[in-house]
CSV table of C-alpha atoms and ligand atoms in Angstrom, one decimal:
chain,number,residue,atom,x,y,z
B,1,MET,CA,142.0,123.7,68.0
B,2,ASN,CA,144.0,121.4,70.0
B,3,ASN,CA,146.1,123.3,72.6
B,4,ILE,CA,144.8,126.7,71.5
B,5,THR,CA,142.4,128.8,73.6
B,6,ILE,CA,140.8,132.0,71.9
B,7,GLU,CA,139.0,134.7,73.7
B,8,VAL,CA,135.8,135.1,71.8
B,9,LYS,CA,134.7,138.2,73.9
B,10,ASP,CA,135.9,139.5,77.2
B,11,ASN,CA,136.2,136.4,79.5
B,12,LEU,CA,134.2,134.1,77.2
B,13,TYR,CA,136.8,131.6,75.9
B,14,TYR,CA,136.8,129.0,73.0
B,15,LEU,CA,138.3,125.8,73.9
B,16,GLY,CA,137.2,123.4,71.1
B,17,VAL,CA,139.4,120.6,69.8
B,18,ASN,CA,139.8,119.3,66.2
B,19,ASP,CA,139.3,115.7,65.2
B,20,ARG,CA,140.9,114.7,62.0
B,21,GLU,CA,141.2,111.1,63.0
B,22,THR,CA,137.7,109.9,63.1
B,23,PRO,CA,136.8,108.7,59.6
B,24,ARG,CA,133.0,109.0,59.9
B,25,PHE,CA,130.7,111.0,62.2
B,26,GLU,CA,128.4,108.7,64.0
B,27,ASN,CA,130.3,106.0,62.2
B,28,LEU,CA,128.2,106.9,59.3
B,29,TRP,CA,128.9,110.2,57.5
B,30,PRO,CA,132.5,110.9,56.0
B,31,LEU,CA,134.6,113.5,57.7
B,32,ASP,CA,136.9,114.5,54.7
B,33,TYR,CA,137.9,117.6,56.5
B,34,GLY,CA,137.5,116.4,60.0
B,35,VAL,CA,135.2,117.8,62.6
B,36,ALA,CA,135.5,120.3,65.6
B,37,TYR,CA,134.0,119.8,69.1
B,38,ASN,CA,133.6,123.1,70.4
B,39,ALA,CA,133.2,124.2,74.1
B,40,TYR,CA,133.3,127.4,75.8
B,41,ILE,CA,134.2,129.0,79.2
B,42,ILE,CA,132.6,131.9,80.7
B,43,ILE,CA,134.5,133.5,83.6
B,44,ASP,CA,132.5,135.7,85.8
B,45,GLU,CA,131.7,135.7,89.5
B,46,LYS,CA,130.8,132.2,88.7
B,47,VAL,CA,132.7,130.2,86.1
B,48,ALA,CA,131.0,128.0,83.7
B,49,LEU,CA,132.0,125.4,81.2
B,50,LEU,CA,129.6,125.1,78.3
B,51,ASP,CA,129.9,121.5,76.9
B,52,THR,CA,132.6,119.1,76.8
B,53,VAL,CA,134.4,117.0,73.8
B,54,LYS,CA,134.6,113.4,72.5
B,55,ILE,CA,136.4,111.1,74.9
B,56,THR,CA,139.2,110.6,72.5
B,57,LYS,CA,140.1,114.2,72.5
B,58,ILE,CA,140.1,114.8,76.4
B,59,GLU,CA,143.9,115.5,76.6
B,60,GLY,CA,143.8,118.5,74.3
B,61,PHE,CA,140.7,119.8,75.8
B,62,LYS,CA,142.1,119.4,79.4
B,63,SER,CA,145.2,121.4,78.6
B,64,ASN,CA,142.8,124.1,77.1
B,65,TYR,CA,140.6,124.4,80.2
B,66,GLU,CA,143.6,124.4,82.6
B,67,GLU,CA,145.2,127.0,80.6
B,68,ILE,CA,142.3,129.3,80.9
B,69,LEU,CA,141.2,128.5,84.4
B,70,GLY,CA,144.7,128.5,86.1
B,71,ASP,CA,143.7,128.1,89.8
B,72,ARG,CA,140.2,128.8,89.5
B,73,LYS,CA,137.5,126.1,89.8
B,74,LEU,CA,134.5,125.5,87.7
B,75,ASP,CA,131.2,126.3,89.3
B,76,TYR,CA,128.9,124.9,86.4
B,77,LEU,CA,129.0,122.5,83.6
B,78,ILE,CA,126.1,123.5,81.2
B,79,LEU,CA,125.1,120.5,79.3
B,80,HIS,CA,123.4,121.7,76.0
B,81,HIS,CA,123.6,118.4,74.5
B,82,ILE,CA,125.3,115.1,75.8
B,83,GLU,CA,125.7,112.9,72.7
B,84,PRO,CA,129.2,111.5,73.1
B,85,ASP,CA,130.8,114.0,70.9
B,86,HIS,CA,130.1,116.4,73.5
B,87,GLY,CA,129.7,114.5,76.7
B,88,GLY,CA,132.9,112.5,76.5
B,89,ALA,CA,134.6,114.5,79.3
B,90,ILE,CA,131.8,115.0,81.6
B,91,ALA,CA,132.9,112.2,84.1
B,92,ASP,CA,136.3,113.7,83.9
B,93,ILE,CA,135.3,117.1,84.9
B,94,ILE,CA,133.2,115.8,87.7
B,95,GLU,CA,136.2,113.9,88.9
B,96,LYS,CA,138.5,117.1,88.8
B,97,TYR,CA,135.8,119.5,90.2
B,98,PRO,CA,133.9,117.4,92.5
B,99,ASP,CA,131.8,120.4,93.8
B,100,ILE,CA,130.7,121.4,90.2
B,101,GLN,CA,126.9,121.7,89.5
B,102,LEU,CA,125.8,120.1,86.2
B,103,VAL,CA,123.2,122.2,84.5
B,104,GLY,CA,120.6,120.4,82.2
B,105,ASN,CA,117.0,119.5,81.8
B,106,LYS,CA,115.0,116.5,82.9
B,107,GLN,CA,116.0,114.7,79.7
B,108,THR,CA,119.6,115.2,80.4
B,109,LYS,CA,119.4,113.8,83.8
B,110,LYS,CA,117.9,110.8,82.4
B,111,LEU,CA,120.4,110.5,79.6
B,112,LEU,CA,123.4,111.1,82.0
B,113,LYS,CA,122.4,108.0,83.7
B,114,VAL,CA,121.8,105.9,80.6
B,115,MET,CA,124.6,107.1,78.5
B,116,TYR,CA,127.3,107.5,81.2
B,117,GLY,CA,126.1,105.9,84.4
B,118,ILE,CA,126.4,109.4,86.0
B,119,GLU,CA,123.6,109.8,88.8
B,120,ASN,CA,123.6,111.2,92.3
B,121,VAL,CA,125.5,114.3,91.2
B,122,ASN,CA,124.9,117.9,92.1
B,123,PHE,CA,122.4,118.6,89.3
B,124,LEU,CA,120.6,121.8,88.5
B,125,GLU,CA,117.5,121.1,86.6
B,126,VAL,CA,116.4,124.0,84.3
B,127,LYS,CA,113.1,124.3,82.4
B,128,GLU,CA,112.1,126.6,79.4
B,129,GLY,CA,112.9,130.2,80.1
B,130,ASP,CA,114.9,129.7,83.3
B,131,GLU,CA,118.0,131.9,83.7
B,132,LEU,CA,121.2,131.2,85.4
B,133,CYS,CA,123.0,134.4,86.6
B,134,LEU,CA,126.8,133.9,86.5
B,135,GLY,CA,127.5,137.6,87.5
B,136,LYS,CA,127.6,140.2,84.7
B,137,ARG,CA,126.3,137.5,82.3
B,138,THR,CA,123.2,135.5,82.4
B,139,LEU,CA,122.2,132.4,80.5
B,140,LYS,CA,118.6,131.9,79.6
B,141,PHE,CA,117.7,128.3,78.5
B,142,PHE,CA,115.4,127.2,75.9
B,143,THR,CA,114.6,123.6,75.1
B,144,THR,CA,115.2,122.4,71.6
B,145,PRO,CA,114.1,118.7,71.8
B,146,MET,CA,115.4,116.4,69.0
B,147,CYS,CA,117.6,118.9,67.6
B,148,HIS,CA,119.5,116.8,67.9
B,149,TRP,CA,118.6,114.5,70.9
B,150,PRO,CA,115.7,114.7,73.3
B,151,GLU,CA,117.8,116.7,76.0
B,152,SER,CA,119.1,119.2,73.4
B,153,MET,CA,118.8,122.8,74.6
B,154,VAL,CA,120.4,126.1,73.8
B,155,SER,CA,121.1,129.2,76.1
B,156,TYR,CA,120.9,132.9,75.2
B,157,GLU,CA,123.0,135.6,76.8
B,158,PRO,CA,121.0,138.7,76.5
B,159,ASN,CA,123.6,141.4,77.2
B,160,GLU,CA,125.9,140.6,74.2
B,161,LYS,CA,123.2,138.8,72.4
B,162,ILE,CA,125.0,135.4,72.0
B,163,LEU,CA,123.2,132.1,71.3
B,164,PHE,CA,125.0,129.1,72.4
B,165,SER,CA,123.3,126.8,70.0
B,166,GLN,CA,124.5,123.2,70.5
B,167,ASP,CA,124.2,121.2,67.2
B,168,ILE,CA,122.0,123.7,65.6
B,169,PHE,CA,124.0,125.9,63.3
B,170,GLY,CA,126.9,123.4,63.5
B,171,SER,CA,129.0,122.2,60.6
B,172,PHE,CA,131.3,119.4,59.6
B,173,GLY,CA,134.9,120.5,59.1
B,174,ALA,CA,137.7,120.9,61.5
B,175,LEU,CA,138.8,124.5,62.3
B,176,ASP,CA,141.9,125.2,60.3
B,177,GLY,CA,143.1,128.2,62.3
B,178,SER,CA,140.0,130.0,61.8
B,179,ILE,CA,137.2,130.1,64.3
B,180,PHE,CA,135.0,133.0,63.2
B,181,ASP,CA,132.9,133.1,60.1
B,182,ASP,CA,134.7,136.2,58.7
B,183,GLU,CA,138.0,134.4,58.9
B,184,MET,CA,137.3,131.8,56.2
B,185,ASP,CA,135.5,131.0,52.9
B,186,TYR,CA,131.8,131.2,53.7
B,187,SER,CA,130.9,129.1,50.5
B,188,ARG,CA,132.8,126.0,51.7
B,189,VAL,CA,131.3,126.4,55.2
B,190,ARG,CA,127.8,126.7,53.7
B,191,SER,CA,127.9,123.2,51.9
B,192,ASP,CA,129.5,121.5,55.1
B,193,MET,CA,126.9,123.1,57.1
B,194,ARG,CA,124.1,121.9,55.0
B,195,ARG,CA,125.5,118.5,54.9
B,196,TYR,CA,125.6,118.5,58.8
B,197,PHE,CA,122.2,119.7,58.9
B,198,SER,CA,120.7,117.3,56.3
B,199,ASN,CA,122.5,114.3,57.5
B,200,ILE,CA,122.5,114.8,61.4
B,201,ILE,CA,119.4,117.0,62.0
B,202,GLY,CA,117.4,116.4,58.9
B,203,LYS,CA,115.3,113.5,60.2
B,204,GLN,CA,114.1,116.1,62.8
B,205,ALA,CA,113.6,119.0,60.3
B,206,GLN,CA,110.3,119.7,61.8
B,207,GLN,CA,111.7,120.1,65.3
B,208,ALA,CA,114.4,122.3,64.0
B,209,LYS,CA,111.7,124.5,62.3
B,210,MET,CA,109.9,124.6,65.7
B,211,ALA,CA,113.1,125.6,67.5
B,212,LEU,CA,114.0,128.3,65.1
B,213,GLU,CA,110.4,129.8,65.5
B,214,LYS,CA,111.0,129.7,69.1
B,215,LEU,CA,114.1,131.7,68.9
B,216,GLU,CA,113.2,134.2,66.2
B,217,ASN,CA,112.2,136.9,68.5
B,218,LEU,CA,115.6,137.0,70.0
B,219,GLU,CA,118.1,139.4,68.8
B,220,ILE,CA,121.2,137.4,68.0
B,221,ASP,CA,124.6,138.9,67.3
B,222,MET,CA,126.7,135.9,67.7
B,223,ILE,CA,126.2,132.2,67.4
B,224,CYS,CA,128.3,129.8,69.2
B,225,PRO,CA,127.6,126.1,68.1
B,226,VAL,CA,129.3,122.9,69.3
B,227,HIS,CA,130.6,122.2,65.8
B,228,GLY,CA,132.3,124.4,63.3
B,229,ILE,CA,132.7,128.1,63.1
B,230,ILE,CA,131.4,130.8,65.5
B,231,TRP,CA,129.0,133.2,63.6
B,232,ARG,CA,129.5,136.9,64.3
B,233,THR,CA,129.4,138.7,60.9
B,234,HIS,CA,127.1,136.6,58.7
B,235,THR,CA,124.7,135.7,61.6
B,236,ARG,CA,121.6,137.0,60.0
B,237,LYS,CA,122.5,135.2,56.7
B,238,VAL,CA,123.2,131.9,58.3
B,239,ILE,CA,119.8,132.1,60.4
B,240,GLU,CA,118.0,132.9,57.0
B,241,GLU,CA,119.7,129.9,55.2
B,242,TYR,CA,119.1,127.4,58.1
B,243,THR,CA,115.6,128.4,58.2
B,244,LYS,CA,115.2,127.6,54.6
B,245,TRP,CA,116.7,124.1,55.1
B,246,ALA,CA,114.5,123.4,58.1
B,247,ASN,CA,111.4,124.3,55.9
B,248,PHE,CA,112.5,122.5,52.9
B,249,GLN,CA,112.8,125.6,50.8
B,250,VAL,CA,114.7,124.2,47.7
B,251,GLU,CA,116.1,125.6,44.4
B,252,PRO,CA,115.3,124.7,40.9
B,253,GLY,CA,117.5,121.8,39.7
B,254,VAL,CA,117.7,118.1,39.4
B,255,VAL,CA,119.8,115.6,41.4
B,256,LEU,CA,120.1,112.4,39.2
B,257,VAL,CA,121.4,109.4,41.0
B,258,TYR,CA,122.0,105.9,39.6
B,259,GLY,CA,123.2,102.7,40.6
B,260,SER,CA,124.9,100.8,37.7
B,261,MET,CA,126.9,97.5,37.6
B,262,TYR,CA,128.5,97.4,34.1
B,263,GLY,CA,127.4,101.0,32.7
B,264,THR,CA,124.1,100.3,31.1
B,265,THR,CA,122.2,102.4,33.8
B,266,GLU,CA,124.9,105.0,33.8
B,267,ALA,CA,124.7,105.4,30.1
B,268,VAL,CA,120.8,105.9,30.6
B,269,ALA,CA,121.6,108.5,33.3
B,270,ASP,CA,123.9,110.4,30.9
B,271,LYS,CA,121.4,110.6,28.2
B,272,LEU,CA,118.7,111.7,30.6
B,273,ALA,CA,120.9,114.4,32.1
B,274,ARG,CA,121.5,115.6,28.5
B,275,PHE,CA,117.6,115.7,27.9
B,276,LEU,CA,117.0,117.4,31.2
B,277,VAL,CA,119.4,120.3,30.1
B,278,GLU,CA,117.8,120.3,26.6
B,279,ALA,CA,114.4,120.5,28.3
B,280,GLY,CA,115.5,123.8,30.4
B,281,VAL,CA,116.8,122.4,33.6
B,282,LYS,CA,119.8,124.8,34.4
B,283,THR,CA,121.3,122.6,37.2
B,284,VAL,CA,121.7,119.0,36.8
B,285,LYS,CA,123.8,117.0,39.3
B,286,VAL,CA,124.6,113.5,38.4
B,287,PHE,CA,125.9,110.9,41.2
B,288,ASP,CA,126.9,107.3,40.8
B,289,ALA,CA,125.6,105.9,44.3
B,290,SER,CA,128.3,103.2,44.2
B,291,LYS,CA,131.0,106.0,44.3
B,292,THR,CA,129.6,108.9,46.1
B,293,HIS,CA,128.4,108.3,49.7
B,294,ALA,CA,124.9,108.9,50.5
B,295,SER,CA,125.9,111.7,52.8
B,296,TYR,CA,126.8,114.0,49.8
B,297,ILE,CA,123.9,113.0,47.7
B,298,ILE,CA,121.5,113.7,50.6
B,299,ASN,CA,123.2,117.3,50.9
B,300,GLN,CA,122.4,118.0,47.3
B,301,ILE,CA,118.9,116.6,47.5
B,302,TRP,CA,118.4,119.1,50.3
B,303,LYS,CA,119.3,121.9,47.9
B,304,TYR,CA,117.3,121.1,44.8
B,305,ASN,CA,113.8,120.4,44.2
B,306,GLY,CA,114.1,117.6,41.6
B,307,LEU,CA,115.1,114.1,42.1
B,308,ILE,CA,115.5,111.2,39.6
B,309,ILE,CA,116.6,107.9,40.7
B,310,GLY,CA,117.8,105.1,38.4
B,311,SER,CA,118.6,101.5,39.3
B,312,CYS,CA,119.5,98.3,37.7
B,313,THR,CA,117.9,95.1,39.0
B,314,TYR,CA,120.3,93.2,41.1
B,315,ASN,CA,119.6,89.8,42.5
B,316,VAL,CA,115.9,90.6,42.0
B,317,HIS,CA,116.0,93.9,43.9
B,318,LEU,CA,117.3,97.4,43.7
B,319,LEU,CA,121.1,97.7,43.5
B,320,PRO,CA,122.1,97.8,47.4
B,321,VAL,CA,123.5,101.3,47.2
B,322,ILE,CA,120.2,102.6,45.7
B,323,LYS,CA,118.2,100.6,48.2
B,324,ASN,CA,120.2,102.3,51.0
B,325,LEU,CA,119.6,105.7,49.7
B,326,VAL,CA,115.9,105.2,49.1
B,327,SER,CA,115.6,103.8,52.8
B,328,ILE,CA,117.5,107.0,54.2
B,329,LEU,CA,115.0,109.1,52.1
B,330,GLU,CA,112.0,107.2,53.5
B,331,HIS,CA,113.4,107.6,57.0
B,332,TYR,CA,114.1,111.3,56.6
B,333,LYS,CA,110.8,112.1,55.3
B,334,ILE,CA,112.0,114.9,52.9
B,335,LYS,CA,109.3,117.2,51.6
B,336,ASN,CA,108.8,119.6,48.7
B,337,HIS,CA,110.5,117.5,46.0
B,338,PHE,CA,109.7,116.2,42.5
B,339,LEU,CA,110.5,112.7,41.8
B,340,GLY,CA,111.0,110.6,38.6
B,341,TYR,CA,112.7,107.1,38.3
B,342,PHE,CA,113.8,104.6,35.7
B,343,SER,CA,115.2,101.2,35.9
B,344,THR,CA,117.1,98.6,33.8
B,345,TYR,CA,117.3,94.8,33.8
B,346,GLY,CA,118.9,92.0,32.1
B,347,TRP,CA,116.5,88.9,32.7
B,348,ALA,CA,114.2,89.8,35.6
B,349,SER,CA,112.5,93.1,36.0
B,350,GLN,CA,112.1,94.1,39.6
B,351,ALA,CA,113.9,97.5,40.3
B,352,ASN,CA,111.1,99.4,38.7
B,353,ASN,CA,108.4,97.9,41.1
B,354,GLU,CA,110.5,98.8,44.1
B,355,LEU,CA,111.2,102.4,42.9
B,356,LYS,CA,107.3,102.9,42.1
B,357,ALA,CA,106.5,101.6,45.7
B,358,PHE,CA,109.0,104.1,47.0
B,359,ALA,CA,107.6,107.0,45.0
B,360,GLU,CA,104.0,106.2,46.2
B,361,ALA,CA,105.2,106.0,49.8
B,362,SER,CA,107.5,109.1,49.6
B,363,GLY,CA,104.9,111.8,49.6
B,364,PHE,CA,106.9,113.4,46.8
B,365,ASP,CA,105.1,114.8,43.8
B,366,TYR,CA,106.3,112.0,41.5
B,367,ILE,CA,106.1,111.5,37.7
B,368,ASP,CA,104.1,108.4,37.1
B,369,GLN,CA,105.9,107.1,34.1
B,370,LYS,CA,107.2,103.7,33.8
B,371,ILE,CA,110.7,103.5,32.2
B,372,ASP,CA,112.0,99.9,32.5
B,373,ILE,CA,114.8,99.1,30.1
B,374,ASN,CA,115.7,95.6,29.1
B,375,GLY,CA,119.3,95.8,28.3
B,376,MET,CA,120.4,98.7,26.1
B,377,ALA,CA,118.0,101.7,25.6
B,378,THR,CA,116.3,101.7,22.2
B,379,GLU,CA,114.8,104.8,20.4
B,380,GLU,CA,111.5,104.1,22.1
B,381,HIS,CA,113.2,104.3,25.4
B,382,GLU,CA,115.1,107.5,24.4
B,383,LYS,CA,111.5,108.8,23.6
B,384,GLN,CA,110.3,108.0,27.1
B,385,LEU,CA,113.4,109.5,28.7
B,386,ARG,CA,112.8,112.7,26.9
B,387,GLU,CA,109.3,112.8,28.2
B,388,LEU,CA,110.4,112.2,31.7
B,389,ALA,CA,113.0,115.0,31.2
B,390,LYS,CA,110.3,117.4,29.9
B,391,SER,CA,107.8,116.6,32.8
B,392,MET,CA,110.6,117.1,35.3
B,393,ALA,CA,111.9,120.3,33.7
B,394,ASP,CA,108.2,121.8,33.8
B,395,LYS,CA,108.0,120.8,37.4
B,396,VAL,CA,111.3,122.1,38.6
B,397,ASN,CA,111.2,125.4,36.8
B,398,GLY,CA,107.6,126.0,38.0
S,1,LIG,FE1,127.3,117.1,67.8
S,1,LIG,FE2,124.2,115.5,68.2
S,1,LIG,O1,126.1,115.7,68.5
């Protein structure tokens, strides 16, 4: 929170800042409720700042660390992850504390130069398992490459069992007065957190799985990420949930997403949604891809095991919003899903060919049924849609 510092534990301070101005994270993913850039300070025999914030938020951050530090100087700046939402104040900190030692790994050093032109600084390179003693507290480092960038690493404080987890366990959403998981509604956080995971780290789910396996033998009582709330009560629960997402463990249900210009494809989607329910699917979530940003659709796809995509043909291709979604799904290499598809057209059929090509390349278990509707759906089409609904219901309900 801007201009608010909170003692998380004795001599461990939170000094994150809220950002409710940036419309989209990475200029891609909507931030309806903003986002928080978290940083921490440990005051011990040595004083360490753990991460910084986005450059647009330096002023609030600065007043926070000045309030905590008073006349004390920083000895270390621990760089768990230096994407600009966390690395924006690094140069500022070096300027203010020229004797500070930056702590990162080999990749951090490379990226500091590439991203910020920072080189020839006092840099302590740490490797897997290295420890840094601050006095009563010690930080042990574990590399977590590609969660989210190559230099990403976490640190663990063994005495109090605290994991400083950088983007892992992070969440969208500014912190509205609450910084701990027991101070806010867990269900809202859960969805924001899965959206952060699926949108930002999802492409690297395999690396996230490996990182979690690496950390699974640690006793963790508290998780301090660089976005979102600090976990101190639901810690075990959040680790379990996160592990599910990284392993593509999905629930029975169908996400039905369509792209429709004038309502014909939408009408087909609505019929199909009803047929799915009649076939026994308990949860059906229907989205108009022209209205709902792909960010939210991907979040739901990460939750449920069934996916049906419908598109009209537009300029002899998929409707661009569906094309966009399909290309994100191809890029993210999502696993453990059942796929069905349908298409509509006026005078030139093409969307179906592109959806079939996607289905074949996707690695999903797909229902190989061609439903390509010329104009309005006929009784024969409805029969086909019922067959698709039945096949999908059988698959998702196992
Ligand atoms: Fe929160 Fe990958 O930056």
